[in-house]
CSV table of C-alpha atoms in Angstrom, one decimal:
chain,number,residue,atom,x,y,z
A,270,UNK,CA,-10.4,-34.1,-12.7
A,271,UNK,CA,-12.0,-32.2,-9.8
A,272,UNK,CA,-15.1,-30.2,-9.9
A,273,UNK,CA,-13.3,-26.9,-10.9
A,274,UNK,CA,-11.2,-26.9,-14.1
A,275,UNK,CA,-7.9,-28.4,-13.3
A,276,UNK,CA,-5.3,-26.1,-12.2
A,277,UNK,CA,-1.8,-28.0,-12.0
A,278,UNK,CA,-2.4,-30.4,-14.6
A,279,UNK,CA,-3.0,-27.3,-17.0
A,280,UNK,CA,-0.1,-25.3,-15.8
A,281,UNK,CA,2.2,-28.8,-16.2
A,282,UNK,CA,0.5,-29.8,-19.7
A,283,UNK,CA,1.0,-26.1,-21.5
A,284,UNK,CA,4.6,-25.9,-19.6
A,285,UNK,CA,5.7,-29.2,-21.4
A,286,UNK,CA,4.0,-28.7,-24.8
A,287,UNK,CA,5.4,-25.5,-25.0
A,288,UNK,CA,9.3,-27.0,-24.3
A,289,UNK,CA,7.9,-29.6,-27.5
A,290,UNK,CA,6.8,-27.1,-29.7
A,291,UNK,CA,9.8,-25.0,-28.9
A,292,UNK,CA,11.9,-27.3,-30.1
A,293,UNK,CA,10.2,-29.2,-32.8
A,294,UNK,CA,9.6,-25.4,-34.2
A,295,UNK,CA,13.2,-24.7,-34.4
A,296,UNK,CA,14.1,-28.3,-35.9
A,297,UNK,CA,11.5,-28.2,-38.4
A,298,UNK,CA,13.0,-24.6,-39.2
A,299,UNK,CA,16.5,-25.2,-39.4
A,300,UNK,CA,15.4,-28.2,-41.4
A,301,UNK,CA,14.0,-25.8,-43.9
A,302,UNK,CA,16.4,-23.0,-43.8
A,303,UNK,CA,19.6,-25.6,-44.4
A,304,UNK,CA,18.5,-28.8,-46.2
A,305,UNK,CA,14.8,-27.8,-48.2
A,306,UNK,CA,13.7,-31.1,-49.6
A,307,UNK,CA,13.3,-29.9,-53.3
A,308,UNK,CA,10.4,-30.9,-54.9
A,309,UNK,CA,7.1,-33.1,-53.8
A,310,UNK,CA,8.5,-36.1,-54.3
A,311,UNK,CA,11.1,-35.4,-51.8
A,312,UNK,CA,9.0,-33.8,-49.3
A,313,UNK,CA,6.7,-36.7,-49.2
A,314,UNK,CA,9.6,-38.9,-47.9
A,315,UNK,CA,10.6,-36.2,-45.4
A,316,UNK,CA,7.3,-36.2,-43.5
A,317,UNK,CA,6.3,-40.1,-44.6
A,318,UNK,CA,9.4,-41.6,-42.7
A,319,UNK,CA,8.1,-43.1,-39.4
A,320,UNK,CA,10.3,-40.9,-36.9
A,321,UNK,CA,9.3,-37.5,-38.3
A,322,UNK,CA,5.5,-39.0,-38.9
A,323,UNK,CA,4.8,-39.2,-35.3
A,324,UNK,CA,6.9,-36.1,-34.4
A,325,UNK,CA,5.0,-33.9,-36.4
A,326,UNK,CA,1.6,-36.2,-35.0
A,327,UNK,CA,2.9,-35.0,-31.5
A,328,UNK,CA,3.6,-31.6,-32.6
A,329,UNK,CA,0.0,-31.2,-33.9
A,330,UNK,CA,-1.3,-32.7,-31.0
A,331,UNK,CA,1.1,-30.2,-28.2
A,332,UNK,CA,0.0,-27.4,-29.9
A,333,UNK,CA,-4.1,-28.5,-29.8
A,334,UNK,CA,-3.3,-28.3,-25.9
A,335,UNK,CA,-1.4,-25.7,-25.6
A,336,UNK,CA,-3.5,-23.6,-27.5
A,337,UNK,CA,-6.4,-25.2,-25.6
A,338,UNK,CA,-5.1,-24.1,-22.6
A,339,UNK,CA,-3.7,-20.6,-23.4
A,340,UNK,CA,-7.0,-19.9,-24.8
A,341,UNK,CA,-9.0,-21.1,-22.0
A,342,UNK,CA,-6.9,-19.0,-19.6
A,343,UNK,CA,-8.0,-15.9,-21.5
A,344,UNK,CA,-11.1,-16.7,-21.4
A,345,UNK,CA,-11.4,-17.5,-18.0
A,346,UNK,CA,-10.2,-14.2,-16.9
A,347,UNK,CA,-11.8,-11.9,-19.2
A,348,UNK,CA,-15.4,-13.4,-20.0
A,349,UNK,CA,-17.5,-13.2,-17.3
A,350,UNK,CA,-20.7,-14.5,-18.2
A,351,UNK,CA,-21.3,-17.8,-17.9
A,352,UNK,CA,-23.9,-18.5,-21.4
A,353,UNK,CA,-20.7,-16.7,-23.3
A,354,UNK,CA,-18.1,-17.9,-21.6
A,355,UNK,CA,-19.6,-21.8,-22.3
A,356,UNK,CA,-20.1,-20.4,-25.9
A,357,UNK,CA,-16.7,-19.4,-26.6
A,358,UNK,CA,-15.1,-22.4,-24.6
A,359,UNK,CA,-17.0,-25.1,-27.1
A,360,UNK,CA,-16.5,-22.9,-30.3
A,361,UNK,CA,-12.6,-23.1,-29.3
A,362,UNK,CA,-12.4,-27.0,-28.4
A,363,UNK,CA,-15.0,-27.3,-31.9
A,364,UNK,CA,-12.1,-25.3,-33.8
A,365,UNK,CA,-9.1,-26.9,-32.1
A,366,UNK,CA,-10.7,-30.5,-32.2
A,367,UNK,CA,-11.5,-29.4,-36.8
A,368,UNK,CA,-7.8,-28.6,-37.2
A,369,UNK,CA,-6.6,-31.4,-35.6
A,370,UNK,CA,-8.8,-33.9,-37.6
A,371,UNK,CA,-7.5,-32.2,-40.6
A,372,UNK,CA,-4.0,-32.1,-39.9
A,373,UNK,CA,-4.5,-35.5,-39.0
A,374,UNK,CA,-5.9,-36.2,-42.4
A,375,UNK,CA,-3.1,-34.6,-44.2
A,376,UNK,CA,-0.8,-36.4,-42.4
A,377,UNK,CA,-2.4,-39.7,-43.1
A,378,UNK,CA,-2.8,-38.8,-46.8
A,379,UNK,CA,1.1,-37.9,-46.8
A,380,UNK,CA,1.9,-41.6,-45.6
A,381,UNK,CA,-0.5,-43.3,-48.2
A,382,UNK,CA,0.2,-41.7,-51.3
B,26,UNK,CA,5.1,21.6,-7.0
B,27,UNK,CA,1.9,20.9,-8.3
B,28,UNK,CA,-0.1,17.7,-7.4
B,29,UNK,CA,-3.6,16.5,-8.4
B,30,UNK,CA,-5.1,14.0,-5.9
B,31,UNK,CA,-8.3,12.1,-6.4
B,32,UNK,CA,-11.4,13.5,-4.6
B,33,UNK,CA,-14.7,11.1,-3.8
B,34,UNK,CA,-17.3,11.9,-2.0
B,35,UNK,CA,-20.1,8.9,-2.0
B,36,UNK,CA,-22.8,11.1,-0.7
B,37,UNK,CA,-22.0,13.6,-3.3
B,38,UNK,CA,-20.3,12.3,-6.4
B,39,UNK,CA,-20.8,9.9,-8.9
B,40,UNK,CA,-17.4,9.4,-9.9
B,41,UNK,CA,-14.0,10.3,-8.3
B,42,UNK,CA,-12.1,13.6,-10.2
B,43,UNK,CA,-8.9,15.3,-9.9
B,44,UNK,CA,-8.6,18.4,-8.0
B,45,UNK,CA,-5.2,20.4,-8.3
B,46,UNK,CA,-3.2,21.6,-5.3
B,47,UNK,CA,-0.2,23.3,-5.2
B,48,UNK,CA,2.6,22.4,-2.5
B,49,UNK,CA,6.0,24.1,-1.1
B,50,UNK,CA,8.5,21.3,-1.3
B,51,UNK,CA,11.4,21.0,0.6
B,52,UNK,CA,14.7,19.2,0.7
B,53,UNK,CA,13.5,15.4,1.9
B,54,UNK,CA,10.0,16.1,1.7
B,55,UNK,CA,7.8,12.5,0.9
B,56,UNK,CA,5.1,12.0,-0.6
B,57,UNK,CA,3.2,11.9,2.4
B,58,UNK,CA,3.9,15.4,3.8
B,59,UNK,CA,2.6,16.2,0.6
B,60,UNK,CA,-0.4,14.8,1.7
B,61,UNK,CA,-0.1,16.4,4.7
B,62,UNK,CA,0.3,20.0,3.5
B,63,UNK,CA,-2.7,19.4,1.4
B,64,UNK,CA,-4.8,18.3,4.2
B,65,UNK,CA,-4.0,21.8,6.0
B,66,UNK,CA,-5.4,23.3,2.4
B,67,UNK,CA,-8.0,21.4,2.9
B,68,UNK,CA,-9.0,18.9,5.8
B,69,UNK,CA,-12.0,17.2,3.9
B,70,UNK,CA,-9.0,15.4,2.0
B,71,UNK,CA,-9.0,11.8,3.1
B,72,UNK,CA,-6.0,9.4,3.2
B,73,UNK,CA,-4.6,6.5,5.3
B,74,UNK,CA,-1.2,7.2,7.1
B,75,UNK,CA,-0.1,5.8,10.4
B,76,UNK,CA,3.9,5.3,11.1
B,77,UNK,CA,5.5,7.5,8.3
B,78,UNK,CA,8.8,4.9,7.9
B,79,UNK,CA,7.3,2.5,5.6
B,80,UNK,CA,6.5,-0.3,8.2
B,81,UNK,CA,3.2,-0.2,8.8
B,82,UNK,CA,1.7,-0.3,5.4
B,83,UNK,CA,-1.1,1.9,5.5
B,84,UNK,CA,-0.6,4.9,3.2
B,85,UNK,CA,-0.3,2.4,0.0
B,86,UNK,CA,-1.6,4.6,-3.5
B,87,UNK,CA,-0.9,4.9,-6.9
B,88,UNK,CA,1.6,7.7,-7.3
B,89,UNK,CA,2.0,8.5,-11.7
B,90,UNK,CA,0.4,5.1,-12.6
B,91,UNK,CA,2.7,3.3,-9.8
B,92,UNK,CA,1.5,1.7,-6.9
B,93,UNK,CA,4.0,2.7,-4.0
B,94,UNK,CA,3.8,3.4,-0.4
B,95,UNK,CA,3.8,8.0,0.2
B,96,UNK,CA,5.7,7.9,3.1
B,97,UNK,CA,9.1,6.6,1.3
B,98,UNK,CA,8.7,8.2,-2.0
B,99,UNK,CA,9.9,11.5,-2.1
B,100,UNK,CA,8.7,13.8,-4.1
B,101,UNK,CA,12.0,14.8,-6.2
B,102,UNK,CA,11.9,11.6,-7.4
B,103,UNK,CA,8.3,12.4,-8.9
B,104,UNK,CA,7.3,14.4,-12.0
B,105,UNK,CA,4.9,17.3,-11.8
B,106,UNK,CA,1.8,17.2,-11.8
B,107,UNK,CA,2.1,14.4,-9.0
B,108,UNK,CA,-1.3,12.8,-10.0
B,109,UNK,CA,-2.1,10.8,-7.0
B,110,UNK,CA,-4.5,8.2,-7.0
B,111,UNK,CA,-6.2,5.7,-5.2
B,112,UNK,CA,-5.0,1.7,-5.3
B,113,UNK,CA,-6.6,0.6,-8.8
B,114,UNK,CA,-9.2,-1.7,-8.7
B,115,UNK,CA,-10.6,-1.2,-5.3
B,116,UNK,CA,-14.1,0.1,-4.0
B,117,UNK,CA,-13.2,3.9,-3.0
B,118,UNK,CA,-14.4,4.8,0.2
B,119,UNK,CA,-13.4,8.1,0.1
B,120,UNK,CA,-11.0,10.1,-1.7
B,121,UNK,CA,-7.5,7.8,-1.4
B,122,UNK,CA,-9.2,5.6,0.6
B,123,UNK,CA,-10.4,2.0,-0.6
B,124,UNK,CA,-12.3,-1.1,0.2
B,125,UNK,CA,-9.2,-3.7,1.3
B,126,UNK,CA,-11.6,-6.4,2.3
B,127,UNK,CA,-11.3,-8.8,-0.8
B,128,UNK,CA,-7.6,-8.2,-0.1
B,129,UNK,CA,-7.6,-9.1,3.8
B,130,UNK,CA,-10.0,-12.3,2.7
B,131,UNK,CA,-7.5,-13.5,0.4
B,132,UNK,CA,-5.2,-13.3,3.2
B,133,UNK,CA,-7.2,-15.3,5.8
B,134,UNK,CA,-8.0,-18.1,3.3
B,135,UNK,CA,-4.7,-19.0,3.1
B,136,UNK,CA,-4.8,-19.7,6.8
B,137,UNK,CA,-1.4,-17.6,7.6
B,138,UNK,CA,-0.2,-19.2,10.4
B,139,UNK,CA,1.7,-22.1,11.6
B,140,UNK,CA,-0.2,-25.7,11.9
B,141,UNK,CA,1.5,-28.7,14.2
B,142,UNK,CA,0.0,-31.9,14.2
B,143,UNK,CA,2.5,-33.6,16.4
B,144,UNK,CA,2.2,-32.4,20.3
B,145,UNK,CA,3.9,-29.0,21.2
B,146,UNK,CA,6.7,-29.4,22.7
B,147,UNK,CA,7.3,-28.0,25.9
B,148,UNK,CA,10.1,-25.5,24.6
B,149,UNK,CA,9.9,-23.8,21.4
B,150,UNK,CA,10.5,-25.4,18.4
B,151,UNK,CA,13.9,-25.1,17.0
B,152,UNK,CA,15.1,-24.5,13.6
B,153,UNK,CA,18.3,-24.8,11.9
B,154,UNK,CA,19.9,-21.3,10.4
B,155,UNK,CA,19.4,-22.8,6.8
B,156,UNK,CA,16.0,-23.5,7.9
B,157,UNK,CA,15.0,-20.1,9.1
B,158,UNK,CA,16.8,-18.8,5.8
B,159,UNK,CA,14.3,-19.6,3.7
B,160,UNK,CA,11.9,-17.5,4.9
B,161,UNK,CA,14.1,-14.4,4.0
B,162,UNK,CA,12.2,-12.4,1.6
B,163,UNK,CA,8.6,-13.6,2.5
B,164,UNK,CA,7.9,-13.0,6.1
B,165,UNK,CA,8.7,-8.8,5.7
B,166,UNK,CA,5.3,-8.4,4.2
B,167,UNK,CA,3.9,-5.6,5.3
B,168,UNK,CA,0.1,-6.2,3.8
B,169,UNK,CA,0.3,-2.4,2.1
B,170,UNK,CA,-1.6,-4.2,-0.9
B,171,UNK,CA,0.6,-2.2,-3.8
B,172,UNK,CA,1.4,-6.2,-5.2
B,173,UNK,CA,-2.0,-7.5,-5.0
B,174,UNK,CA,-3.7,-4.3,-6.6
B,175,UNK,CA,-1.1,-3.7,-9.2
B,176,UNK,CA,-1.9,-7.7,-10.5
B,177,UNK,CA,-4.1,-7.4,-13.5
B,178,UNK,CA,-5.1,-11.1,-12.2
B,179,UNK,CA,-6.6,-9.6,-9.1
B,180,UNK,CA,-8.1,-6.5,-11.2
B,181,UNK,CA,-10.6,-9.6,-12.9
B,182,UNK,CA,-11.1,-12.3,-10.7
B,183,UNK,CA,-10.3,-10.2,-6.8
B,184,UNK,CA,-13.1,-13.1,-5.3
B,185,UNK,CA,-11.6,-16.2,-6.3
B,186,UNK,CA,-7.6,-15.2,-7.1
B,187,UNK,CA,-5.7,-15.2,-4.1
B,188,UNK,CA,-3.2,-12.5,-5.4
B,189,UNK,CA,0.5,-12.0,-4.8
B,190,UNK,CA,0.2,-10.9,-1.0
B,191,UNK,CA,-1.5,-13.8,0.0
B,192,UNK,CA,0.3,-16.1,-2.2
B,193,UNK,CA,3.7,-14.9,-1.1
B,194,UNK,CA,2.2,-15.9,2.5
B,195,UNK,CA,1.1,-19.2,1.4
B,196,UNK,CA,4.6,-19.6,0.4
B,197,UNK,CA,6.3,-18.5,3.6
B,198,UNK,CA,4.2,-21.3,5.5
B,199,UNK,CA,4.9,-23.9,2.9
B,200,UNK,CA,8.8,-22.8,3.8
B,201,UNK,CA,8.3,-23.1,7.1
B,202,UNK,CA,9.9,-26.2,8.6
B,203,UNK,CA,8.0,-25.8,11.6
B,204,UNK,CA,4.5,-25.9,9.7
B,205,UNK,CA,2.8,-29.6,9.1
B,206,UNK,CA,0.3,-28.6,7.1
B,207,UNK,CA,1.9,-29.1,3.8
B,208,UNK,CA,-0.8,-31.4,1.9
B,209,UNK,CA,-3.8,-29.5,2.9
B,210,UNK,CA,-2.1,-26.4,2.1
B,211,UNK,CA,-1.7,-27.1,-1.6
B,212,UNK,CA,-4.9,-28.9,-2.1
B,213,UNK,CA,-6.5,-25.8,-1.0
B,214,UNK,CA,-4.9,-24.2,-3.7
B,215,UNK,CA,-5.5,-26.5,-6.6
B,216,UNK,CA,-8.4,-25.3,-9.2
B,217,UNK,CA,-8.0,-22.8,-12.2
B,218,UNK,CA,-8.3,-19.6,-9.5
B,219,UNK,CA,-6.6,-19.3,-6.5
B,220,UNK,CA,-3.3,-20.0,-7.5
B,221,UNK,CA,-2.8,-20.6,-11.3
B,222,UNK,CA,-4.5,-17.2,-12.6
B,223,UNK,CA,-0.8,-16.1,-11.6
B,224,UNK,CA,0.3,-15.2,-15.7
B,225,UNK,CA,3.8,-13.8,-14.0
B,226,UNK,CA,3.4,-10.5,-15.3
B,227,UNK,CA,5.0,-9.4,-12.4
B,228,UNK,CA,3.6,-6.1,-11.6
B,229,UNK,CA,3.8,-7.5,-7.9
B,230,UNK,CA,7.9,-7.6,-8.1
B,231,UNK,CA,8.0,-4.2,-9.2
B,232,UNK,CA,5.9,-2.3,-7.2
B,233,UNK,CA,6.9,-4.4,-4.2
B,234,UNK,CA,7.6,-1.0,-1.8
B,235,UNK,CA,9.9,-3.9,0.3
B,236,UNK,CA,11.8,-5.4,-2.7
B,237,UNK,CA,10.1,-8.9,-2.3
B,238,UNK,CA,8.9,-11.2,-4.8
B,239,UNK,CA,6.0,-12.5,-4.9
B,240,UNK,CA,6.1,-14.5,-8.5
B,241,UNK,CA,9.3,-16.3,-7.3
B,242,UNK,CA,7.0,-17.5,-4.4
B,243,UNK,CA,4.4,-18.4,-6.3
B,244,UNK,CA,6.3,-20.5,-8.6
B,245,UNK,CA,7.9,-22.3,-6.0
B,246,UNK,CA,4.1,-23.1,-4.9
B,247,UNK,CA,3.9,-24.7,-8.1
B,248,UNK,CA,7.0,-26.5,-8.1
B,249,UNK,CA,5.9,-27.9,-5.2
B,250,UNK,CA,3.0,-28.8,-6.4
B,251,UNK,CA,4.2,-30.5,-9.3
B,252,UNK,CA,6.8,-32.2,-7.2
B,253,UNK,CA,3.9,-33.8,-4.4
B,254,UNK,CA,2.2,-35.0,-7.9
B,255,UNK,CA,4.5,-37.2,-9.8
């Protein structure tokens, strides 16, 4: 990382997240639409089996970036000064950083009950 | 026809306003005879204007909320009131003029023009039809700035975005087979600003009064890019 916030490796990062998240978001919804697993029971072995457990780790993890990104692009073009702009930039990374310890804990809790 | 042009005087307003004129048009008539007639109405009205034909790129303003170049718009293509404005975004000098200088340093700091680190030949150096092909489409820039100050990008950050103009002529030296400069060029336009505030909202494309495209240059910039990194 240089001085200034990367540029390329941001671009790159949100480019190929967003192809992930396109995709897992259409699985994860055709899933739904065409085979709903009925009952908890059911959906517990959907999301506890290995290969959809570390999909949807990924896919919590593409979107922290992404959004991370996105948001920081808005920022950097429409805050100005630098005390808010610093505000806003740790209360995101604070609220991305929350969600993804908590969908990390549901996902964990998924696997051991 | 009826057109209301944007007065400023710096020693006497505080903000620009819109005065109303009305204007005989004829058959063929552009925008900037317009201008013209309304200059004999009133000769303090101030504008840029040089060749008339749309190659010098001086008479760029914001015609109806669209950045465009008055001396190929004509007027029948224009709805009355013609509210004619100065480039948005810009320091206004006077009346339609503006500021350009954010614009013109953009332009320098991409360093538009060739670099050769091996010795120069004694004859001019030669390149292939396919190679001067690629620079279709990048080296008929005029510099009017309609692309760079229709770019909501270069509305925010005008100091540290390079904008579409000077992007689109980063491009054409990248393309050129004749420049060596390749590395340094795209280093120099690494960081969150110069190049990747580019959102491709595309503004540039369609004001573009030469039908170029600056967003398809700027993302072969970060093709490239991408490619020299992995």
């Amino acid at each position: 990382m240089s001085r200034t916030a990367s540029g390329l490796k941001a671009w790159a990062l949100q480019r190929a997240t967003a192809v992930y998240i396109a995709l897992f978001s259409l699985y994860l919804l055709f899933l739904m639409l065409l085979a709903p697993p009925a009952g908890w029971a059911e959906w517990r072995g959907l999301f506890s089996a290995t290969p959809m457990w570390v999909g949807m780790l990924l896919y919590v993890l593409a979107i922290l970036l992404h959004a991370w990104v996105g948001v920081r692009d808005v920022l950097i073009d429409y805050v100005k000064p630098f005390g808010l702009r610093l505000a806003l930039l740790a209360l995101v990374g604070i609220t991305l950083v929350a969600s993804g310890l908590w969908a990390l804990q549901s996902l964990i809790l998924v696997r051991l009950n | 026809m009826q057109f209301l042009v944007s007065r400023f005087n710096p020693e006497r307003d505080d903000k620009p306003r819109q005065q109303s004129f009305e204007v005989e048009t004829w058959r063929g008539m552009m925008l900037r005879d317009a201008l013209l007639e309304i200059k004999r109405q009133d000769e303090s009205f101030t504008f840029r204007h040089s060749c008339g034909e749309g190659v010098c790129g001086s008479d760029g303003v914001n015609v109806n909320g669209t950045n465009r170049l008055a001396c190929i718009t004509p007027v029948s293509e224009l709805n009355a009131p013609v509210e004619v404005r100065p480039f948005p975004g810009r320091p206004i000098i006077r009346d339609l003029v503006v500021d350009m200088s954010q614009f013109y340093n953009q332009y320098r700091a991409v360093e538009p023009w060739l670099v050769r680190k091996d010795p120069m030949p004694e004859q001019e150096i030669l390149q292939s039809p396919e190679e001067r092909e690629k620079l279709d489409g990048l080296y008929e820039c005029i510099m009017c700035g309609c692309c760079s100050t229709a770019c909501p990008s270069f509305w925010w950050n005008p100091e540290k975005f390079h904008g579409p103009q000077a992007l689109l002529t980063a491009w054409r030296f990248l393309a050129d087979s004749r420049d060596q400069a390749e590395e340094e060029r795209l280093d120099a336009l690494e960081g969150p600003y110069k190049l990747f505030r580019c959102h491709t909202i595309m503004n540039c494309v369609e004001v573009c009064p030469k039908g170029l495209n600056p967003t398809k240059a700027i993302g072969h910039i970060k093709q490239l890019m991408l490619k020299n990194a992995i």
